[in-house]
Amino acid sequence: MTSLQSYLAGRWTQGAGQGTALVDPTTGEVLAHASSDGLDLGAALAHGREVGGPALRAMGFAARAEALKALAGAVHAEREALIELGIANAGNTRSDAKFDVDGATATLTAYAHFAKGLPERAYLVDGEAIQLSRSPRFVGQHVRVPRRGVAVHVNAFNFPAWGMLEKAACALLAGVPVLEKPGTPTAMIAERIARVIVESGILPEGAFQFLAGGAGDLLDHVASQDCVAFTGSSGTARVLRRHAAFVERGARLNVEADSLNAIVLGADVGEGDDAFDLFVREAAREMTQKAGQKCTAVRRILVPREKVGAVREALVAALTSVVVGDPRESSTRMGPLTNESQLASVQEGIARLASVAELATGGAERLRAPGCFVAPTLLVADDPLAAPVHADEVFGPVATLLPYDGAVAQAAEIVRRGDGMLVCSVYSDDKRFPVELALELAPYTGRVYLAGEKVAEHTTGPGLVLPALVHGGPGRAGGGEELGGLRGLEFYTQRTAIQGFKALIETGFGG
Ligand code: NAP
């Protein structure tokens, strides 16, 4: 039986005891165990700060960007093995596993590209020099310098490759060493990537560390210059936010959490329109890709009341045509949920939604045993404000269709009930409706996706997180922000205002 290892303070090591079992959710077979018990995480963070940080900072932007590009190549070379692990350990279909692995390498490559043109120096210039007194001799200039701590990345189980490497790309380019802690249920994929990275020798020692198993006392060792980027449930986020590392020591914390993403059909769109077909196609895909275990998956589907019947029929047809089963079979379009605990949580969630909405297709039953299978599930609520629909995220292939009156005000009121989202999508060919609704929703969501006939052939889908655009959202979504091109480096750098003699500032810190 495989025991996953951690790479800490320059060596591969293993926690005590058996730890958590990692399973194949299609067969129930235990594939590996992961334990972090007894590992010296304080020493690991010190190693990152003292060994990895100086080495990374000495490289400069160009060399760090080259390293990211080389890492993308090394991970890509392992693509087939990683896809196989995604199928076995995460229950991903081949297409879902590719989505995770290719998303990871594409983000590394994108960050290597974003760094092009960054001047070769130890800081980033932030804005112009500002004259501070009557004399032009005394000015101020903002700069950004890498923090002297470790970027501690605590990731969710659903994107073991992409989630880990998108965070690592930003931190490493900024010049900050990383300690990656993946979600334990799918950590086999992340561990394989960690081995590729360590064995490649691309990064200097101490720049990349990896922790398999629970977080243990990791946060107790987080100090003021460290940055913790967390992705996971809002329940775990609540625990983290209260930790002394942030409350007392002032370490940075970025939270990416739950999201009740919404998708809105405009009243101008009729059956047979390109925008209607796109809406149905993208809603069904967002519900079923990775069995709905995507932070950006659609959970609430808003449709003008008179169109609910047509959309329901089209969505039920699309969802019932999705073949659910063993992800190793080529005909399968949706695999199982990641483990028994996710299955139980989704079943409870469907039951809660079914107390206020009618089941149009699917349901809470386990589709087949062994395995953590549920059917794509669509519910239809008559009351669009019914509380459970807007209260908690059912992290599976589940969404609720909600009627609205076709106007911006009511669509906005319903969507806002989700209390902060990662993405909200609007499908309309009208000139005003999408713009007005986007402005109403923007304070409540990290991204607004506008789709219609003009872009029907060119859209990326609302669920695709792109490295050039910010990812994150307010409120329930955690209030954090990641990616967004070079904006993604901000979390890992300190913005400092430098005041002094103009010539000194210009030569020492100029743009
Ligand atoms: P989770 O149970 O909250 O776990 C997330 C991570 O936190 C895991 O690595 C977990 O470790 C770790 N963790 C748990 N308790 C901890 C503690 N006390 N101290 C430090 N770390 C701790 O979430 P999940 O089930 O893995 O992921 C699903 C959730 O993530 C969903 O709610 C989804 O919406 C959200 N998500 C959000 C985004 C986004 O970008 N907003 C992206 C993906 C997923 P163990 O696994 O070892 O317990």
Coordinates of C-alpha atoms and ligand atoms in Angstrom, one line a residue:
M1 CA 0.0 0.0 0.0
T2 CA 1.4 3.4 -1.0
S3 CA 2.0 6.0 1.7
L4 CA 2.3 9.4 0.3
Q5 CA 5.4 11.4 1.2
S6 CA 6.1 15.0 2.0
Y7 CA 9.0 17.0 0.7
L8 CA 10.1 19.2 3.6
A9 CA 13.4 20.8 4.5
G10 CA 15.2 19.2 1.6
R11 CA 14.1 15.6 1.9
W12 CA 11.3 13.2 1.3
T13 CA 9.7 12.2 4.6
Q14 CA 6.5 10.5 5.9
G15 CA 4.2 11.2 8.8
A16 CA 3.7 8.7 11.5
G17 CA 0.9 6.1 11.5
Q18 CA -1.4 5.2 8.7
G19 CA -3.2 8.5 8.3
T20 CA -6.1 9.1 5.9
A21 CA -7.1 6.6 3.3
L22 CA -7.3 7.8 -0.3
V23 CA -9.8 5.9 -2.4
D24 CA -10.8 5.2 -5.9
P25 CA -14.4 6.6 -5.8
T26 CA -15.5 4.3 -8.7
T27 CA -14.6 1.1 -7.0
G28 CA -14.1 2.0 -3.3
E29 CA -10.6 0.5 -3.4
V30 CA -8.1 2.1 -1.0
L31 CA -5.2 3.4 -3.2
A32 CA -2.9 5.1 -0.6
H33 CA -2.7 6.6 2.8
A34 CA -1.4 10.1 3.8
S35 CA -0.3 11.2 7.2
S36 CA 1.5 14.3 8.4
D37 CA 1.7 13.3 12.1
G38 CA 4.9 14.2 13.8
L39 CA 6.4 16.1 10.8
D40 CA 8.4 19.2 11.8
L41 CA 6.5 21.9 10.0
G42 CA 8.2 24.7 11.9
A43 CA 11.5 23.6 10.5
A44 CA 10.0 23.3 7.0
L45 CA 8.8 27.0 7.1
A46 CA 12.2 28.1 8.5
H47 CA 13.9 26.2 5.6
G48 CA 11.7 28.0 3.1
R49 CA 12.4 31.4 4.6
E50 CA 16.2 30.9 5.1
V51 CA 17.1 28.7 2.1
G52 CA 14.4 29.0 -0.6
G53 CA 13.6 32.7 -0.3
P54 CA 17.2 34.1 -0.8
A55 CA 17.8 31.7 -3.7
L56 CA 14.6 32.6 -5.5
R57 CA 15.1 36.4 -5.0
A58 CA 18.7 36.1 -6.3
M59 CA 17.3 34.6 -9.6
G60 CA 15.3 37.7 -10.7
F61 CA 12.1 37.8 -12.7
A62 CA 13.5 36.5 -16.0
A63 CA 15.1 33.4 -14.5
R64 CA 12.0 32.7 -12.3
A65 CA 9.8 33.0 -15.4
E66 CA 12.1 30.6 -17.3
A67 CA 11.8 28.2 -14.3
L68 CA 7.9 28.4 -14.6
K69 CA 8.1 27.6 -18.3
A70 CA 10.5 24.6 -17.6
L71 CA 8.1 23.4 -14.8
A72 CA 5.2 23.5 -17.2
G73 CA 7.3 21.3 -19.6
A74 CA 8.2 18.9 -16.9
V75 CA 4.6 18.5 -15.7
H76 CA 3.3 18.2 -19.2
A77 CA 5.8 15.4 -19.8
E78 CA 4.0 13.5 -17.0
R79 CA 0.6 14.3 -18.4
E80 CA -0.6 10.7 -19.2
A81 CA 0.4 9.4 -15.8
L82 CA -1.3 12.4 -14.1
I83 CA -4.5 11.8 -16.1
E84 CA -4.5 8.2 -15.1
L85 CA -4.1 9.2 -11.4
G86 CA -7.0 11.8 -11.9
I87 CA -9.2 9.0 -13.1
A88 CA -8.2 6.6 -10.3
N89 CA -7.9 8.9 -7.3
A90 CA -10.5 11.6 -8.2
G91 CA -13.0 9.7 -10.3
N92 CA -12.4 12.2 -13.1
T93 CA -13.3 11.3 -16.7
R94 CA -10.3 11.6 -19.0
S95 CA -11.6 14.9 -20.1
D96 CA -12.0 16.2 -16.5
A97 CA -8.6 15.0 -15.6
K98 CA -7.1 16.7 -18.6
F99 CA -8.9 19.9 -17.6
D100 CA -7.1 19.9 -14.3
V101 CA -3.6 19.0 -15.6
D102 CA -3.7 21.2 -18.7
G103 CA -5.1 24.1 -16.6
A104 CA -2.1 23.7 -14.4
T105 CA 0.5 23.7 -17.2
A106 CA -1.3 26.5 -19.1
T107 CA -1.2 28.7 -16.0
L108 CA 2.5 28.2 -15.4
T109 CA 3.1 29.0 -19.1
A110 CA 0.9 32.1 -18.9
Y111 CA 2.8 33.4 -15.9
A112 CA 6.1 32.8 -17.7
H113 CA 4.6 34.9 -20.5
F114 CA 3.2 37.7 -18.2
A115 CA 6.8 38.2 -16.8
K116 CA 8.1 39.2 -20.2
G117 CA 9.1 42.8 -20.2
L118 CA 9.5 43.0 -16.4
P119 CA 12.8 44.8 -15.8
E120 CA 15.5 42.8 -14.2
R121 CA 15.6 44.1 -10.6
A122 CA 14.6 43.2 -7.1
Y123 CA 11.3 45.1 -7.0
L124 CA 8.3 46.1 -9.0
V125 CA 7.5 49.8 -9.6
D126 CA 4.0 50.7 -8.6
G127 CA 2.7 53.9 -10.2
E128 CA 4.6 57.1 -10.9
A129 CA 6.8 59.2 -8.6
I130 CA 4.8 61.8 -6.7
Q131 CA 6.0 65.3 -5.9
L132 CA 5.5 65.7 -2.1
S133 CA 6.4 69.3 -1.3
R134 CA 6.6 72.6 -3.0
S135 CA 10.0 71.7 -4.2
P136 CA 10.2 69.1 -7.0
R137 CA 13.3 67.7 -5.2
F138 CA 11.3 65.7 -2.6
V139 CA 9.2 62.8 -4.1
G140 CA 7.6 59.6 -3.2
Q141 CA 7.5 56.3 -5.1
H142 CA 5.6 53.1 -4.4
V143 CA 7.5 49.9 -5.0
R144 CA 6.6 46.2 -4.4
V145 CA 9.1 43.8 -2.9
P146 CA 8.8 40.1 -2.3
R147 CA 7.8 39.3 1.2
R148 CA 10.5 37.4 3.2
G149 CA 8.3 34.6 4.3
V150 CA 6.8 31.4 2.8
A151 CA 3.7 31.2 0.6
V152 CA 1.7 28.5 2.4
H153 CA -0.9 27.1 0.0
V154 CA -3.8 25.1 1.4
N155 CA -5.8 23.7 -1.5
A156 CA -9.2 22.0 -2.0
F157 CA -9.5 18.5 -3.3
N158 CA -11.2 19.3 -6.5
F159 CA -8.3 20.7 -8.5
P160 CA -5.2 18.9 -7.2
A161 CA -3.0 20.0 -10.1
W162 CA -4.4 23.3 -11.3
G163 CA -5.2 24.6 -7.8
M164 CA -1.7 23.9 -6.6
L165 CA 0.2 25.2 -9.6
E166 CA -1.8 28.4 -10.2
K167 CA -0.9 29.5 -6.7
A168 CA 2.7 28.4 -7.0
A169 CA 3.1 30.3 -10.3
C170 CA 2.2 33.6 -8.7
A171 CA 4.3 33.1 -5.6
L172 CA 7.4 31.8 -7.3
L173 CA 7.4 34.5 -10.0
A174 CA 7.1 37.1 -7.1
G175 CA 10.2 35.5 -5.5
V176 CA 8.5 33.8 -2.6
P177 CA 9.1 30.1 -1.8
V178 CA 6.0 27.8 -1.5
L179 CA 4.8 25.1 0.8
E180 CA 2.0 23.3 -1.0
K181 CA -0.6 21.4 1.1
P182 CA -3.2 19.7 -1.2
G183 CA -6.6 18.5 -0.2
T184 CA -6.0 15.0 1.1
P185 CA -8.7 13.0 -0.7
T186 CA -7.0 13.6 -4.1
A187 CA -3.4 14.2 -2.9
M188 CA -1.9 11.3 -5.1
I189 CA -2.1 13.6 -8.1
A190 CA -0.5 16.5 -6.2
E191 CA 2.2 14.3 -4.8
R192 CA 3.2 13.0 -8.3
I193 CA 3.5 16.6 -9.4
A194 CA 5.6 17.4 -6.4
R195 CA 8.0 14.6 -7.3
V196 CA 8.2 15.9 -10.9
I197 CA 9.1 19.3 -9.6
V198 CA 11.6 18.2 -7.0
E199 CA 13.3 15.7 -9.3
S200 CA 13.5 18.2 -12.2
G201 CA 15.9 20.3 -10.1
I202 CA 14.4 23.4 -11.9
L203 CA 13.8 25.3 -8.7
P204 CA 16.5 26.1 -6.1
E205 CA 16.4 24.0 -2.9
G206 CA 13.8 25.4 -0.4
A207 CA 11.7 27.1 -3.1
F208 CA 9.2 24.3 -3.2
Q209 CA 8.0 22.1 -0.4
F210 CA 5.1 19.7 -0.2
L211 CA 3.0 18.4 2.6
A212 CA 0.9 15.3 2.2
G213 CA -1.8 14.7 4.9
G214 CA -3.6 17.0 7.3
A215 CA -2.4 20.6 8.0
G216 CA -1.5 19.6 11.6
D217 CA 0.1 22.5 13.4
L218 CA 1.2 24.2 10.2
L219 CA -0.5 27.5 11.0
D220 CA 1.1 27.7 14.5
H221 CA 4.4 28.2 12.7
V222 CA 3.1 30.8 10.3
A223 CA 4.9 34.2 11.0
S224 CA 4.2 37.7 10.0
Q225 CA 6.0 37.7 6.6
D226 CA 4.3 34.5 5.5
C227 CA 1.2 34.5 3.2
V228 CA -1.4 31.8 3.5
A229 CA -3.6 31.3 0.4
F230 CA -6.5 29.0 1.2
T231 CA -9.0 27.4 -1.1
G232 CA -11.8 25.3 0.4
S233 CA -15.1 25.4 2.2
S234 CA -16.3 28.5 4.0
G235 CA -16.5 26.3 7.2
T236 CA -12.7 25.7 7.1
A237 CA -12.1 29.3 6.2
R238 CA -13.9 30.4 9.4
V239 CA -11.5 28.3 11.4
L240 CA -8.5 29.7 9.6
R241 CA -9.6 33.3 10.0
R242 CA -9.7 33.0 13.7
H243 CA -6.1 31.6 14.0
A244 CA -3.4 33.6 15.8
A245 CA -1.2 33.6 12.8
F246 CA -3.6 36.2 11.3
V247 CA -5.3 37.7 14.3
E248 CA -2.2 38.2 16.4
R249 CA 0.9 37.9 14.1
G250 CA -0.6 39.7 11.1
A251 CA 0.4 37.1 8.5
R252 CA -1.6 37.5 5.2
L253 CA -4.6 35.3 4.5
N254 CA -6.3 35.0 1.1
V255 CA -9.6 33.0 1.1
E256 CA -11.2 31.4 -1.9
A257 CA -14.3 29.6 -0.6
D258 CA -17.9 28.5 -1.6
S259 CA -19.9 30.1 -4.3
L260 CA -23.5 29.9 -5.4
N261 CA -22.8 30.9 -9.0
A262 CA -25.7 32.1 -11.0
I263 CA -26.5 32.1 -14.7
V264 CA -29.3 34.4 -16.1
L265 CA -31.2 34.1 -19.3
G266 CA -32.4 37.5 -20.7
A267 CA -36.1 38.0 -21.6
D268 CA -35.1 38.9 -25.1
V269 CA -33.7 35.4 -25.8
G270 CA -36.2 32.9 -27.4
E271 CA -36.1 29.2 -28.1
G272 CA -34.1 28.5 -31.2
D273 CA -31.8 31.6 -30.7
D274 CA -28.1 30.9 -30.6
A275 CA -28.0 32.5 -27.1
F276 CA -30.7 30.0 -25.9
D277 CA -28.8 27.0 -27.2
L278 CA -25.6 28.4 -25.7
F279 CA -27.3 29.0 -22.4
V280 CA -28.6 25.4 -22.2
R281 CA -25.3 23.9 -23.4
E282 CA -23.1 25.8 -21.0
A283 CA -25.5 25.4 -18.0
A284 CA -25.5 21.6 -18.6
R285 CA -21.7 21.5 -19.0
E286 CA -21.1 23.6 -15.9
M287 CA -23.3 21.3 -13.9
T288 CA -21.7 18.1 -15.0
Q289 CA -18.0 18.8 -15.6
K290 CA -16.0 17.2 -12.8
A291 CA -19.3 16.0 -11.5
G292 CA -20.2 19.5 -10.5
Q293 CA -17.2 19.7 -8.1
K294 CA -16.0 23.0 -9.4
C295 CA -16.0 26.2 -7.4
T296 CA -17.3 28.0 -10.5
A297 CA -20.0 25.5 -11.4
V298 CA -23.5 26.8 -11.9
R299 CA -25.8 26.4 -8.9
R300 CA -28.7 28.8 -9.7
I301 CA -30.3 29.2 -13.1
L302 CA -32.5 32.2 -13.5
V303 CA -35.0 32.2 -16.4
P304 CA -37.9 34.5 -17.2
R305 CA -41.0 32.9 -15.8
E306 CA -42.7 32.3 -19.2
K307 CA -39.6 30.5 -20.4
V308 CA -39.2 28.1 -17.5
G309 CA -41.0 25.3 -19.3
A310 CA -38.8 25.5 -22.4
V311 CA -35.6 25.7 -20.5
R312 CA -36.5 22.9 -18.1
E313 CA -37.3 20.6 -21.1
A314 CA -34.1 21.5 -22.9
L315 CA -32.0 21.1 -19.7
V316 CA -33.6 17.8 -18.7
A317 CA -32.8 16.5 -22.2
A318 CA -29.2 17.7 -22.0
L319 CA -28.7 16.3 -18.5
T320 CA -30.3 12.9 -19.1
S321 CA -28.1 12.4 -22.1
V322 CA -25.0 12.6 -19.9
V323 CA -23.7 9.0 -19.5
V324 CA -22.7 8.6 -15.8
G325 CA -20.4 5.8 -14.9
D326 CA -16.9 4.4 -14.7
P327 CA -14.6 7.1 -15.9
R328 CA -12.3 4.5 -17.5
E329 CA -15.0 3.8 -20.1
S330 CA -14.8 6.0 -23.1
S331 CA -18.6 6.5 -23.3
T332 CA -18.7 8.0 -19.8
R333 CA -19.3 11.7 -19.6
M334 CA -19.6 12.1 -15.8
G335 CA -17.8 10.2 -13.2
P336 CA -18.5 9.7 -9.4
L337 CA -18.1 12.2 -6.6
T338 CA -14.7 12.2 -5.0
N339 CA -15.5 10.1 -1.9
E340 CA -18.2 8.8 0.4
S341 CA -18.2 12.0 2.4
Q342 CA -18.8 14.2 -0.6
L343 CA -21.6 11.8 -1.7
A344 CA -23.3 12.1 1.7
S345 CA -22.9 15.9 1.7
V346 CA -24.4 16.1 -1.9
Q347 CA -27.3 13.8 -1.0
E348 CA -28.1 15.9 2.1
G349 CA -27.9 19.0 -0.1
I350 CA -30.3 17.6 -2.7
A351 CA -32.8 16.7 0.1
R352 CA -32.6 20.3 1.4
L353 CA -33.3 21.7 -2.0
A354 CA -36.1 19.2 -2.7
S355 CA -37.9 20.6 0.4
V356 CA -38.5 23.9 -1.5
A357 CA -38.2 22.9 -5.2
E358 CA -39.6 20.2 -7.5
L359 CA -37.2 17.6 -8.8
A360 CA -37.1 17.8 -12.6
T361 CA -34.4 15.1 -13.1
G362 CA -31.9 13.2 -11.0
G363 CA -32.2 12.9 -7.3
A364 CA -30.3 12.0 -4.1
E365 CA -30.1 8.3 -4.7
R366 CA -26.7 6.6 -5.1
L367 CA -26.8 5.6 -8.8
R368 CA -24.8 2.4 -8.4
A369 CA -22.7 0.6 -6.0
P370 CA -19.8 0.4 -5.4
G371 CA -19.0 4.0 -6.2
C372 CA -20.0 7.5 -5.2
F373 CA -22.4 8.2 -8.1
V374 CA -25.3 10.6 -8.3
A375 CA -27.2 11.6 -11.4
P376 CA -27.1 15.2 -12.7
T377 CA -29.9 16.8 -10.8
L378 CA -32.1 19.7 -11.7
L379 CA -34.7 21.2 -9.4
V380 CA -37.3 23.8 -10.3
A381 CA -38.4 26.3 -7.6
D382 CA -41.6 28.3 -7.9
D383 CA -40.4 30.8 -5.3
P384 CA -37.1 32.2 -6.5
L385 CA -36.2 33.5 -3.1
A386 CA -36.6 30.2 -1.3
A387 CA -33.9 30.3 1.3
P388 CA -32.1 26.9 0.9
V389 CA -31.4 27.6 -2.7
H390 CA -29.3 30.6 -1.7
A391 CA -28.0 29.3 1.6
D392 CA -25.4 26.6 1.0
E393 CA -23.4 25.2 -1.8
V394 CA -24.3 21.6 -2.9
F395 CA -20.9 20.6 -4.3
G396 CA -22.0 18.2 -7.0
P397 CA -23.9 18.1 -10.3
V398 CA -26.9 19.9 -8.9
A399 CA -28.6 23.2 -9.8
T400 CA -32.0 24.9 -9.3
L401 CA -34.0 26.6 -11.9
L402 CA -35.5 29.9 -10.6
P403 CA -38.2 32.0 -12.3
Y404 CA -37.9 35.8 -12.5
D405 CA -39.8 38.6 -14.1
G406 CA -37.3 39.4 -16.8
A407 CA -36.2 42.7 -15.4
V408 CA -32.8 43.7 -14.1
A409 CA -34.0 44.6 -10.6
Q410 CA -35.5 41.2 -9.8
A411 CA -32.7 39.2 -11.4
A412 CA -30.2 41.2 -9.3
E413 CA -32.2 40.8 -6.1
I414 CA -32.4 37.0 -6.5
V415 CA -28.7 36.6 -7.5
R416 CA -27.6 38.8 -4.6
R417 CA -29.2 36.3 -2.1
G418 CA -26.1 34.1 -2.8
D419 CA -24.2 36.6 -0.7
G420 CA -21.0 36.8 -2.8
M421 CA -20.0 34.7 -5.8
L422 CA -17.1 33.8 -8.0
V423 CA -18.9 34.2 -11.3
C424 CA -22.3 35.3 -12.6
S425 CA -23.3 34.8 -16.3
V426 CA -25.8 36.7 -18.4
Y427 CA -27.1 35.4 -21.8
S428 CA -28.7 38.1 -23.8
D429 CA -28.5 39.8 -27.1
D430 CA -30.1 43.0 -25.8
K431 CA -27.9 46.1 -25.8
R432 CA -28.8 47.3 -22.3
F433 CA -29.9 44.3 -20.1
P434 CA -26.5 42.6 -19.8
V435 CA -24.7 45.9 -19.1
E436 CA -27.2 47.1 -16.5
L437 CA -27.3 43.7 -14.8
A438 CA -23.5 43.4 -14.8
L439 CA -23.2 46.7 -13.0
E440 CA -25.8 45.6 -10.4
L441 CA -24.0 42.3 -9.8
A442 CA -20.4 43.5 -10.0
P443 CA -20.2 44.4 -6.3
Y444 CA -21.3 40.8 -5.4
T445 CA -19.2 38.8 -7.8
G446 CA -15.5 38.4 -8.9
R447 CA -16.4 37.9 -12.5
V448 CA -19.3 38.6 -14.8
Y449 CA -19.5 36.6 -18.0
L450 CA -21.7 38.1 -20.8
A451 CA -22.6 35.7 -23.6
G452 CA -24.9 35.9 -26.6
E453 CA -25.2 35.4 -30.3
K454 CA -22.2 37.6 -31.2
V455 CA -19.8 35.4 -29.1
A456 CA -21.6 32.0 -29.3
E457 CA -18.7 30.4 -31.3
H458 CA -16.0 32.0 -29.2
T459 CA -16.9 31.7 -25.5
T460 CA -14.7 29.9 -22.9
G461 CA -17.6 29.0 -20.7
P462 CA -18.2 30.7 -17.4
G463 CA -16.5 28.0 -15.3
L464 CA -13.1 28.4 -16.9
V465 CA -10.7 30.3 -14.6
L466 CA -8.3 32.2 -16.8
P467 CA -4.9 33.3 -15.6
A468 CA -5.3 36.8 -17.2
L469 CA -8.5 37.5 -15.2
V470 CA -8.9 37.8 -11.5
H471 CA -10.4 34.8 -9.7
G472 CA -12.2 35.2 -6.3
G473 CA -15.3 36.9 -5.0
P474 CA -16.7 38.8 -2.1
G475 CA -18.7 37.5 0.9
R476 CA -19.4 33.8 0.9
A477 CA -16.8 33.3 -1.9
G478 CA -14.2 34.3 0.7
G479 CA -13.3 37.9 -0.2
G480 CA -10.0 36.8 -1.8
E481 CA -8.5 37.4 -5.1
E482 CA -6.0 35.4 -7.2
L483 CA -4.5 35.5 -10.7
G484 CA -5.4 38.4 -12.9
G485 CA -2.0 38.5 -14.7
L486 CA 0.6 40.3 -12.7
R487 CA -2.0 41.4 -10.1
G488 CA -1.6 37.8 -8.8
L489 CA 1.8 38.8 -7.5
E490 CA 0.4 41.5 -5.2
F491 CA -0.5 39.1 -2.4
Y492 CA 3.1 37.9 -2.2
T493 CA 4.7 41.4 -2.2
Q494 CA 4.8 44.3 0.1
R495 CA 3.9 47.7 -1.3
T496 CA 6.2 50.2 0.3
A497 CA 6.3 54.0 -0.2
I498 CA 9.8 55.3 -0.5
Q499 CA 10.3 59.1 0.1
G500 CA 13.4 61.1 -0.6
F501 CA 15.5 63.2 -3.0
K502 CA 14.2 62.9 -6.5
A503 CA 17.4 61.9 -8.2
L504 CA 18.1 59.2 -5.5
I505 CA 14.6 57.8 -5.9
E506 CA 14.7 57.9 -9.7
T507 CA 18.1 56.1 -9.9
G508 CA 17.4 53.7 -6.9
F509 CA 13.7 52.9 -7.4
G510 CA 12.6 54.4 -10.8
G511 CA 10.5 52.8 -13.4
Ligands
NAP1 P1 -12.2 21.9 2.9 O1 -12.6 20.6 3.5 O2 -12.5 23.2 3.5 O3 -10.6 21.7 2.8 C1 -9.7 22.6 2.1 C2 -8.3 22.4 2.6 O4 -8.2 22.9 3.9 C3 -7.8 21.0 2.6 O5 -6.5 21.0 2.2 C4 -7.9 20.6 4.0 O6 -7.1 19.6 4.4 C5 -7.6 21.9 4.7 N1 -8.0 22.0 6.1 C6 -9.0 21.5 6.7 N2 -9.1 21.9 8.0 C7 -8.0 22.7 8.2 C8 -7.5 23.4 9.3 N3 -8.1 23.4 10.5 N4 -6.3 24.1 9.1 C9 -5.7 24.2 8.0 N5 -6.2 23.5 6.9 C10 -7.3 22.8 7.0 O7 -12.6 21.9 1.4 P2 -12.6 20.8 0.3 O8 -13.7 19.8 0.6 O9 -11.2 20.2 0.1 O10 -13.0 21.6 -1.0 C11 -14.3 21.8 -1.4 C12 -14.7 23.3 -1.2 O11 -13.7 24.1 -1.8 C13 -16.0 23.7 -1.8 O12 -16.7 24.4 -0.9 C14 -15.6 24.6 -3.0 O13 -16.5 25.6 -3.3 C15 -14.3 25.2 -2.4 N6 -13.5 25.6 -3.6 C16 -13.4 26.9 -3.8 C17 -12.6 27.4 -4.8 C18 -12.4 28.9 -5.1 O14 -11.5 29.2 -5.9 N7 -13.2 29.7 -4.5 C19 -11.9 26.5 -5.6 C20 -12.0 25.1 -5.4 C21 -12.8 24.7 -4.3 P3 -7.5 18.1 4.4 O15 -8.0 17.8 3.0 O16 -6.3 17.3 4.8 O17 -8.6 17.9 5.4

